[in-house]
Short mmCIF file of C-alpha atoms and ligand atoms in Angstrom, two decimals:
data_model
loop_
_atom_site.label_atom_id
_atom_site.label_comp_id
_atom_site.label_asym_id
_atom_site.label_seq_id
_atom_site.Cartn_x
_atom_site.Cartn_y
_atom_site.Cartn_z
CA MET A 11 74.75 223.47 203.06
CA ASN A 12 77.22 221.03 201.58
CA ILE A 13 78.03 221.68 197.90
CA ASP A 14 78.05 218.52 195.90
CA THR A 15 81.53 218.23 194.24
CA ALA A 16 80.81 214.96 192.33
CA PRO A 17 81.39 215.54 188.59
CA GLN A 18 78.60 215.68 186.08
CA ILE A 19 78.60 213.14 183.33
CA ARG A 20 76.52 213.40 180.11
CA TRP A 21 75.28 210.87 177.53
CA THR A 22 72.54 210.39 174.93
CA ASP A 23 69.85 207.94 175.72
CA ASN A 24 68.14 205.54 173.28
CA GLN A 25 65.63 208.11 172.25
CA ASP A 26 68.54 210.50 171.35
CA GLN A 27 67.78 212.65 174.23
CA PRO A 28 70.58 214.23 176.19
CA GLN A 29 70.78 213.12 179.79
CA GLN A 30 73.12 213.87 182.71
CA ALA A 31 73.88 212.82 186.18
CA ARG A 32 76.41 212.96 189.13
CA TRP A 33 79.22 210.61 189.07
CA ARG A 34 79.94 208.89 192.33
CA SER A 35 83.14 206.76 193.08
CA LEU A 36 84.16 206.12 196.63
CA ALA A 37 87.46 205.00 195.36
CA ASP A 38 87.81 208.26 193.46
CA TYR A 39 88.00 206.81 190.06
CA PRO A 40 87.46 209.21 187.18
CA PRO A 41 84.28 208.97 185.14
CA PRO A 42 84.34 207.24 181.86
CA LYS A 43 85.08 209.50 178.97
CA ARG A 44 82.17 208.03 176.79
CA ILE A 45 78.89 206.52 178.01
CA ALA A 46 76.58 204.09 176.06
CA VAL A 47 73.12 203.08 177.33
CA VAL A 48 73.02 199.16 177.15
CA ASP A 49 70.58 196.39 178.17
CA ASP A 50 70.22 192.63 178.28
CA THR A 51 70.42 192.47 174.50
CA LEU A 52 74.16 193.33 174.58
CA ASP A 53 76.46 190.30 174.09
CA ALA A 54 79.40 189.82 176.39
CA ASP A 55 82.13 190.03 173.84
CA THR A 56 80.89 193.37 172.65
CA ALA A 57 80.49 194.50 176.16
CA TYR A 58 83.94 193.44 177.10
CA LYS A 59 85.51 195.16 174.12
CA MET A 60 83.74 198.35 174.78
CA ALA A 61 84.69 198.45 178.36
CA CYS A 62 88.32 197.71 177.33
CA GLU A 63 88.18 200.83 175.08
CA GLY A 64 87.19 202.91 177.97
CA THR A 65 83.25 203.22 177.17
CA GLY A 66 81.15 203.18 180.43
CA LEU A 67 78.24 200.80 179.84
CA LEU A 68 75.11 202.17 181.62
CA TRP A 69 72.86 199.35 182.20
CA CYS A 70 69.06 199.88 181.78
CA GLY A 71 68.03 196.22 181.71
CA ASP A 72 67.43 193.71 184.40
CA PHE A 73 69.59 193.84 187.55
CA HIS A 74 70.46 190.19 187.68
CA ASN A 75 71.34 190.16 184.04
CA ALA A 76 73.82 192.98 184.78
CA LYS A 77 75.51 190.80 187.34
CA LEU A 78 75.61 187.97 184.73
CA MET A 79 77.20 190.31 182.50
CA MET A 80 79.75 191.15 185.00
CA GLN A 81 80.68 187.51 185.35
CA ALA A 82 81.02 186.99 181.76
CA MET A 83 83.48 190.03 181.58
CA VAL A 84 85.27 188.51 184.62
CA ARG A 85 85.86 185.24 182.59
CA ARG A 86 87.24 187.23 179.54
CA ILE A 87 89.49 189.09 181.79
CA ASP A 88 90.76 186.01 183.46
CA SER A 89 91.41 184.19 180.18
CA LYS A 90 93.22 187.26 178.97
CA VAL A 91 95.44 187.23 182.08
CA LEU A 92 96.12 183.52 181.59
CA ARG A 93 97.23 184.12 178.01
CA THR A 94 99.72 186.90 179.18
CA LYS A 95 101.05 184.52 181.76
CA ILE A 96 101.60 181.74 179.31
CA LYS A 97 103.31 184.08 177.02
CA ALA A 98 105.65 185.53 179.80
CA ASN A 99 106.50 182.14 181.12
CA LYS A 100 107.45 181.00 177.64
CA ALA A 101 109.80 183.84 177.13
CA GLY A 102 111.16 182.28 174.05
CA THR A 103 112.82 179.22 175.64
CA PRO A 104 111.75 175.61 175.33
CA ILE A 105 111.71 174.92 179.09
CA ALA A 106 110.87 178.30 180.67
CA PRO A 107 112.07 179.16 184.21
CA PRO A 108 109.31 179.98 186.58
CA LEU A 109 108.51 183.68 187.09
CA SER A 110 110.43 185.36 189.94
CA MET A 111 108.15 186.25 193.00
CA HIS A 112 108.67 189.85 192.11
CA ASP A 113 107.63 189.49 188.42
CA ALA A 114 104.71 187.32 189.70
CA PHE A 115 103.73 190.16 191.85
CA VAL A 116 103.96 192.77 189.01
CA GLN A 117 101.82 190.62 186.99
CA TYR A 118 99.35 190.12 189.74
CA ARG A 119 99.02 193.86 190.25
CA LYS A 120 98.43 194.34 186.45
CA ALA A 121 95.82 191.84 186.57
CA GLN A 122 94.06 193.57 189.39
CA ALA A 123 94.37 197.02 187.71
CA LEU A 124 92.85 195.54 184.54
CA ARG A 125 90.09 193.96 186.54
CA SER A 126 89.18 197.24 188.27
CA ARG A 127 89.51 199.36 184.95
CA VAL A 128 87.27 196.98 182.88
CA LEU A 129 84.86 195.92 185.54
CA GLY A 130 84.45 199.54 186.64
CA MET A 131 82.81 200.25 183.16
CA LEU A 132 79.62 198.42 184.00
CA LEU A 133 77.57 201.27 185.42
CA LEU A 134 74.09 201.51 187.09
CA PRO A 135 71.68 204.44 187.59
CA PHE A 136 70.75 205.36 191.10
CA ASP A 137 67.95 207.59 192.41
CA ALA A 138 68.68 210.25 194.90
CA ASP A 139 67.40 207.77 197.79
CA HIS A 140 70.21 205.28 196.47
CA CYS A 141 67.54 203.11 195.07
CA VAL A 142 68.58 201.08 191.88
CA PRO A 143 65.56 201.77 189.51
CA LEU A 144 65.96 198.55 187.45
CA ARG A 145 63.90 195.30 187.30
CA ARG A 146 64.70 192.81 189.93
CA ALA A 147 67.08 195.08 191.78
CA PRO A 148 67.38 194.42 195.44
CA ASP A 149 67.04 197.03 198.14
CA VAL A 150 70.54 198.39 198.43
CA ARG A 151 69.60 201.66 200.09
CA PRO A 152 71.01 200.83 203.71
CA ALA A 153 74.24 199.53 202.49
CA ILE A 154 74.90 202.63 200.23
CA LEU A 155 73.54 205.03 202.76
CA GLN A 156 75.87 203.70 205.39
CA ALA A 157 78.92 204.29 203.02
CA ARG A 158 77.96 207.41 201.04
CA GLY A 159 75.63 209.36 203.40
CA PRO A 160 72.53 211.03 201.96
CA VAL A 161 72.79 212.69 198.52
CA GLU A 162 70.40 215.10 196.83
CA GLU A 163 70.45 214.08 193.17
CA HIS A 164 70.24 210.81 191.11
CA TYR A 165 73.57 209.55 190.17
CA VAL A 166 75.59 206.96 188.32
CA ALA A 167 78.07 204.48 189.82
CA SER A 168 79.65 201.15 188.97
CA LEU A 169 78.18 197.80 189.67
CA ARG A 170 81.57 196.63 191.04
CA GLU A 171 81.49 199.39 193.76
CA LEU A 172 77.86 198.52 194.66
CA GLN A 173 79.03 194.98 195.19
CA GLY A 174 81.96 196.12 197.32
CA LEU A 175 79.57 198.36 199.37
CA ILE A 176 77.16 195.46 200.03
CA SER A 177 79.96 193.14 201.03
CA ALA A 178 81.49 195.84 203.45
CA TYR A 179 78.04 196.51 204.91
CA GLU A 180 77.64 192.83 205.72
CA TRP A 181 81.09 192.57 207.29
CA ARG A 182 80.50 195.71 209.34
CA GLU A 183 77.12 194.43 210.54
CA LYS A 184 78.84 191.08 211.56
CA GLY A 185 82.09 192.57 213.08
CA ILE A 186 85.44 190.82 213.48
CA HIS A 187 85.81 189.08 216.80
CA VAL A 188 88.98 190.12 218.59
CA GLY A 189 89.99 187.66 221.29
CA ALA A 190 92.17 189.95 223.00
CA LEU A 191 89.22 192.42 223.64
CA LYS A 192 86.64 189.73 224.20
CA GLY A 193 84.53 191.69 221.88
CA SER A 194 84.14 192.80 218.25
CA VAL A 195 85.48 195.47 216.07
CA HIS A 196 83.30 196.80 213.07
CA ALA A 197 85.41 197.98 210.16
CA HIS A 198 83.73 200.77 208.10
CA TYR A 199 83.74 200.70 204.23
CA ALA A 200 87.50 201.14 203.17
CA VAL A 201 89.02 200.99 206.77
CA PHE A 202 91.60 198.36 207.46
CA SER A 203 90.03 195.38 208.98
CA PRO A 204 92.02 193.44 211.82
CA VAL A 205 91.21 190.00 210.23
CA ARG A 206 94.71 188.68 211.01
CA GLY A 207 94.58 188.34 214.87
CA GLU A 208 98.15 187.44 215.28
CA TYR A 209 99.35 191.07 215.27
CA VAL A 210 96.72 192.05 217.76
CA ASP A 211 97.85 189.43 220.08
CA PHE A 212 101.53 190.86 219.95
CA VAL A 213 100.18 194.17 221.48
CA ALA A 214 97.82 192.32 223.86
CA HIS A 215 100.78 190.28 225.32
CA ALA A 216 104.04 192.04 224.97
CA PRO A 217 105.30 193.36 228.38
CA LEU A 218 104.54 197.03 228.78
CA PRO A 219 107.59 199.42 229.12
CA ASP A 220 108.56 199.82 232.77
CA CYS A 221 108.42 203.61 232.32
CA LEU A 222 104.76 203.39 231.30
CA LYS A 223 103.83 201.23 234.35
CA SER A 224 105.80 203.47 236.65
CA SER A 225 104.34 206.73 235.34
CA GLY A 226 100.80 205.55 236.34
CA LYS A 227 98.09 207.96 235.25
CA ALA A 228 100.54 210.32 233.52
CA GLY A 229 101.65 207.54 231.18
CA VAL A 230 100.75 207.88 227.51
CA ALA A 231 100.70 205.57 224.51
CA PHE A 232 100.37 206.54 220.92
CA ASP A 233 98.80 204.46 218.18
CA ILE A 234 99.92 205.60 214.78
CA GLY A 235 97.54 204.91 212.04
CA THR A 236 94.75 203.50 214.18
CA GLY A 237 92.30 202.21 211.47
CA THR A 238 89.45 200.55 213.34
CA GLY A 239 91.08 201.57 216.61
CA VAL A 240 91.78 198.09 217.54
CA LEU A 241 95.18 198.49 218.93
CA ALA A 242 94.26 201.62 220.99
CA ALA A 243 91.52 199.75 222.37
CA VAL A 244 93.79 196.65 223.35
CA LEU A 245 96.17 199.24 225.16
CA ALA A 246 93.39 200.95 226.99
CA ARG A 247 92.04 197.61 228.11
CA ARG A 248 95.60 196.61 229.27
CA GLY A 249 95.15 199.61 231.71
CA VAL A 250 97.11 202.30 229.72
CA ASN A 251 95.48 205.51 231.12
CA ARG A 252 95.68 207.65 228.06
CA VAL A 253 96.11 206.57 224.52
CA VAL A 254 96.37 209.14 221.72
CA ALA A 255 95.42 207.47 218.30
CA THR A 256 96.02 209.20 214.98
CA ASP A 257 94.97 208.56 211.37
CA MET A 258 94.99 210.68 208.15
CA ASP A 259 91.81 209.06 206.85
CA PRO A 260 88.67 210.57 208.12
CA ARG A 261 86.76 207.30 207.60
CA ALA A 262 89.25 205.61 209.83
CA LEU A 263 88.76 208.18 212.74
CA THR A 264 84.88 208.05 212.48
CA CYS A 265 85.13 204.18 212.46
CA ALA A 266 87.65 204.26 215.50
CA ALA A 267 85.31 206.56 217.45
CA GLU A 268 82.46 204.04 217.13
CA ASN A 269 84.45 201.06 218.10
CA LEU A 270 86.03 202.66 221.09
CA GLU A 271 82.63 203.90 222.19
CA GLN A 272 81.15 200.42 221.91
CA LEU A 273 84.09 198.67 223.60
CA LYS A 274 83.74 201.25 226.48
CA VAL A 275 87.22 202.58 226.03
CA SER A 276 86.58 205.99 224.61
CA SER A 277 87.39 208.02 227.80
CA ARG A 278 90.90 206.72 227.71
CA VAL A 279 91.59 207.29 223.99
CA GLU A 280 91.80 210.53 222.12
CA LEU A 281 91.46 210.49 218.43
CA VAL A 282 93.50 212.93 216.44
CA SER A 283 93.74 213.70 212.68
CA ALA A 284 97.43 213.60 212.05
CA ASN A 285 100.26 212.69 209.67
CA LEU A 286 102.00 210.16 211.74
CA PHE A 287 102.70 211.50 215.35
CA PRO A 288 100.53 213.76 217.54
CA GLU A 289 102.17 216.43 219.64
CA GLY A 290 104.13 215.46 222.64
CA LEU A 291 105.87 212.42 223.91
CA ALA A 292 104.89 208.89 224.87
CA GLU A 293 106.17 205.98 226.83
CA LEU A 294 104.88 203.62 224.19
CA ILE A 295 104.22 204.14 220.51
CA VAL A 296 102.72 201.37 218.33
CA CYS A 297 102.38 201.37 214.60
CA ASN A 298 101.15 198.87 212.13
CA PRO A 299 101.85 200.55 208.82
CA PRO A 300 100.73 199.26 205.38
CA TRP A 301 102.88 196.34 204.72
CA LEU A 302 103.64 196.56 200.94
CA PRO A 303 105.66 199.40 199.38
CA GLY A 304 103.74 200.41 196.26
CA ARG A 305 101.37 202.86 194.68
CA PRO A 306 97.72 202.36 195.66
CA THR A 307 95.53 201.98 192.53
CA SER A 308 92.61 203.66 194.53
CA SER A 309 91.92 205.37 197.83
CA LEU A 310 90.61 202.10 199.04
CA GLU A 311 94.38 200.63 198.99
CA HIS A 312 95.93 203.33 201.13
CA ALA A 313 96.00 200.96 204.40
CA VAL A 314 97.85 198.17 202.29
CA TYR A 315 100.18 199.90 199.82
CA ASP A 316 102.55 202.55 200.91
CA PRO A 317 104.48 204.34 198.14
CA ASP A 318 108.25 204.12 198.81
CA SER A 319 107.31 202.78 202.31
CA ARG A 320 106.62 206.29 203.34
CA MET A 321 104.71 205.69 206.55
CA LEU A 322 107.14 202.94 207.69
CA ARG A 323 110.25 205.19 207.12
CA GLY A 324 108.39 208.23 208.63
CA PHE A 325 107.55 206.28 211.76
CA LEU A 326 111.10 205.01 212.11
CA ALA A 327 112.59 208.43 211.41
CA GLY A 328 110.36 210.32 213.97
CA LEU A 329 110.23 207.77 216.64
CA THR A 330 113.17 208.77 218.91
CA ALA A 331 111.85 212.38 218.96
CA HIS A 332 108.45 211.33 220.16
CA LEU A 333 109.54 208.73 222.80
CA ALA A 334 109.65 209.65 226.56
CA PRO A 335 112.91 208.64 228.23
CA GLY A 336 112.86 204.72 228.68
CA GLY A 337 110.06 204.49 226.11
CA GLU A 338 109.60 201.76 223.33
CA GLY A 339 108.18 201.75 219.85
CA TRP A 340 106.46 198.65 218.69
CA LEU A 341 106.56 198.23 215.08
CA ILE A 342 104.20 195.52 213.47
CA LEU A 343 105.29 194.51 209.96
CA SER A 344 105.11 191.41 207.87
CA ASP A 345 107.94 190.31 205.75
CA LEU A 346 105.77 189.61 202.66
CA ALA A 347 107.42 192.59 200.92
CA GLU A 348 110.63 190.86 201.28
CA HIS A 349 109.35 187.72 199.88
CA LEU A 350 108.03 189.57 196.86
CA GLY A 351 111.38 191.37 196.32
CA LEU A 352 109.89 194.86 197.16
CA ARG A 353 112.10 195.49 200.18
CA THR A 354 115.15 193.83 201.85
CA ARG A 355 115.62 193.04 205.42
CA GLU A 356 119.02 194.93 205.16
CA GLU A 357 117.07 197.96 204.09
CA LEU A 358 114.62 197.83 207.08
CA GLN A 359 117.60 197.18 209.47
CA ALA A 360 119.45 200.24 207.93
CA TRP A 361 116.44 202.46 208.42
CA ILE A 362 116.27 201.39 212.01
CA SER A 363 119.91 202.12 212.67
CA ALA A 364 119.81 205.46 210.69
CA ALA A 365 116.77 206.59 212.95
CA GLY A 366 119.12 206.03 216.08
CA LEU A 367 117.13 203.07 217.25
CA VAL A 368 118.07 199.59 218.58
CA VAL A 369 116.05 196.31 218.56
CA LEU A 370 115.23 195.16 222.12
CA SER A 371 113.48 192.08 220.82
CA ARG A 372 111.16 190.72 218.04
CA VAL A 373 108.19 188.34 218.40
CA ASP A 374 107.26 186.42 214.94
CA ALA A 375 104.14 184.58 213.99
CA LYS A 376 103.03 182.67 210.86
CA PRO A 377 99.77 184.02 209.43
CA THR A 378 96.89 181.75 210.02
CA HIS A 379 94.56 183.20 207.36
CA ALA A 380 93.31 181.02 204.46
CA ARG A 381 95.37 182.78 201.69
CA ALA A 382 98.60 181.40 203.17
CA THR A 383 97.54 177.83 202.34
CA ASP A 384 95.90 178.61 198.92
CA THR A 385 98.07 176.78 196.48
CA THR A 386 96.15 178.32 193.59
CA ASP A 387 97.20 181.98 194.69
CA PRO A 388 99.80 183.21 192.18
CA LEU A 389 101.73 184.59 195.24
CA PHE A 390 101.45 181.38 197.22
CA LYS A 391 105.14 180.88 197.63
CA ALA A 392 105.58 184.35 199.17
CA ARG A 393 102.45 184.04 201.26
CA SER A 394 103.28 180.77 202.68
CA ALA A 395 106.73 181.83 203.70
CA GLU A 396 105.45 185.14 205.16
CA VAL A 397 106.10 185.94 208.88
CA THR A 398 104.44 188.91 210.87
CA SER A 399 106.64 190.37 213.43
CA MET A 400 106.47 192.96 216.16
CA TRP A 401 109.75 194.72 216.60
CA ARG A 402 110.28 196.31 220.11
CA LEU A 403 112.50 199.45 219.33
CA ALA A 404 114.08 201.89 221.71
CA ALA A 405 116.50 204.91 221.30
CA ALA A 406 120.07 203.79 221.11
C1 LIG B 20 97.58 198.78 208.03
S1 LIG B 20 96.42 199.87 208.67
C2 LIG B 20 96.51 199.55 210.38
C3 LIG B 20 95.33 199.88 211.05
C4 LIG B 20 95.30 199.68 212.58
N1 LIG B 20 96.25 200.09 213.36
C5 LIG B 20 95.34 198.14 212.72
O1 LIG B 20 96.40 197.58 213.28
O2 LIG B 20 94.38 197.33 212.34
C6 LIG B 20 97.34 201.48 208.40
C7 LIG B 20 96.65 202.77 208.90
O3 LIG B 20 97.47 203.85 208.79
C8 LIG B 20 96.80 204.90 208.17
N2 LIG B 20 97.85 205.78 207.75
C9 LIG B 20 98.54 205.71 206.54
N3 LIG B 20 99.36 206.75 206.53
C10 LIG B 20 99.27 207.45 207.58
C11 LIG B 20 99.94 208.69 208.09
N4 LIG B 20 100.87 209.24 207.40
N5 LIG B 20 99.57 209.09 209.27
C12 LIG B 20 98.71 208.45 210.05
N6 LIG B 20 97.99 207.45 209.54
C13 LIG B 20 98.28 206.90 208.38
C14 LIG B 20 95.80 204.16 207.26
O4 LIG B 20 94.78 205.27 207.10
C15 LIG B 20 95.51 203.01 208.02
O5 LIG B 20 94.30 203.35 208.75
#
């Protein structure tokens, strides 16, 4: 029997009766220190103030009104962020210079953190079957069951997380079409989704190393940090006989297993839970590490933010030791971090040289996703200049 390790939270209800329930957060957010039971009679200013002070608002009113309350809180956060921006932009000078991209990014992350902290305070009760026992609540059981699995007791979780679960459920059902696979990949909750097709095409079209082709059935490729398994599937479809794909996130490994099965390549791909490399050598090693150096604010951001570029540097530093003679490493990386002042091109090149690697070639692509052309995005200048590349690396 599995022991439920979710923490217990306690509060007093409107009849002054002590209550308790499990606290559940897939992003691993801690429970609020205080909980107040609230309903439709609460006004948005008071709700916002209480949430900012760290009080969890356990909603017992109408479900749709909880969503309206969330929107009212979003408006209050947005206007606070705007006020902070105006203040930072004025900086005491009559004609203020625009914020540097780095400062704009720091502000953007602060705004994101504020949003998740404050909005995460609007809480809902859930029954043990994941039903929300509130008036006008939709049936959210399939979406939650898919992400959380079965639970044995009623619990409390945030409305914001519920909304994320529902949207992930819909995306997973729909899948992402991957041209190179002539099929779809379905990303599980919190698993990196290959919405940006340009990097998948790099792996689909770059010439395979000669040593991989000549080694026939014995040839091996590694896919480091496989996520949905998309790159491992592309390599298998290209005829690579054996691919070993790693990830540290169990959700990614489960997701990759399903996708590889559904794409009918699972007999060629072995999934391994590992920090970076599996055992042995490979003729080809691909890796698409998180693109931005920085601290993830929750476990949902591990595929995007990499503290101190740990995965990127670990991949480069370990590559030569895991390459078979004549083998190649294919590093997929966007230069967004460079445009945001988080890493320099010189640093990246120094890590490549220090690892005893040379660059055989590089292919670049401009992102085609909608955000790259969204002029209202605070990071538009960086996003519109961004280039995604695949670096073909070999031992010097
Ligand atoms: C940007 S995602 C790329 C996923 C997939 N390869 C793709 O291209 O869509 C990075 C992946 O690396 C995984 N990861 C992060 N650190 C890792 C490590 N030290 N070892 C193995 N995998 C890691 C993450 O869980 C995530 O699935």
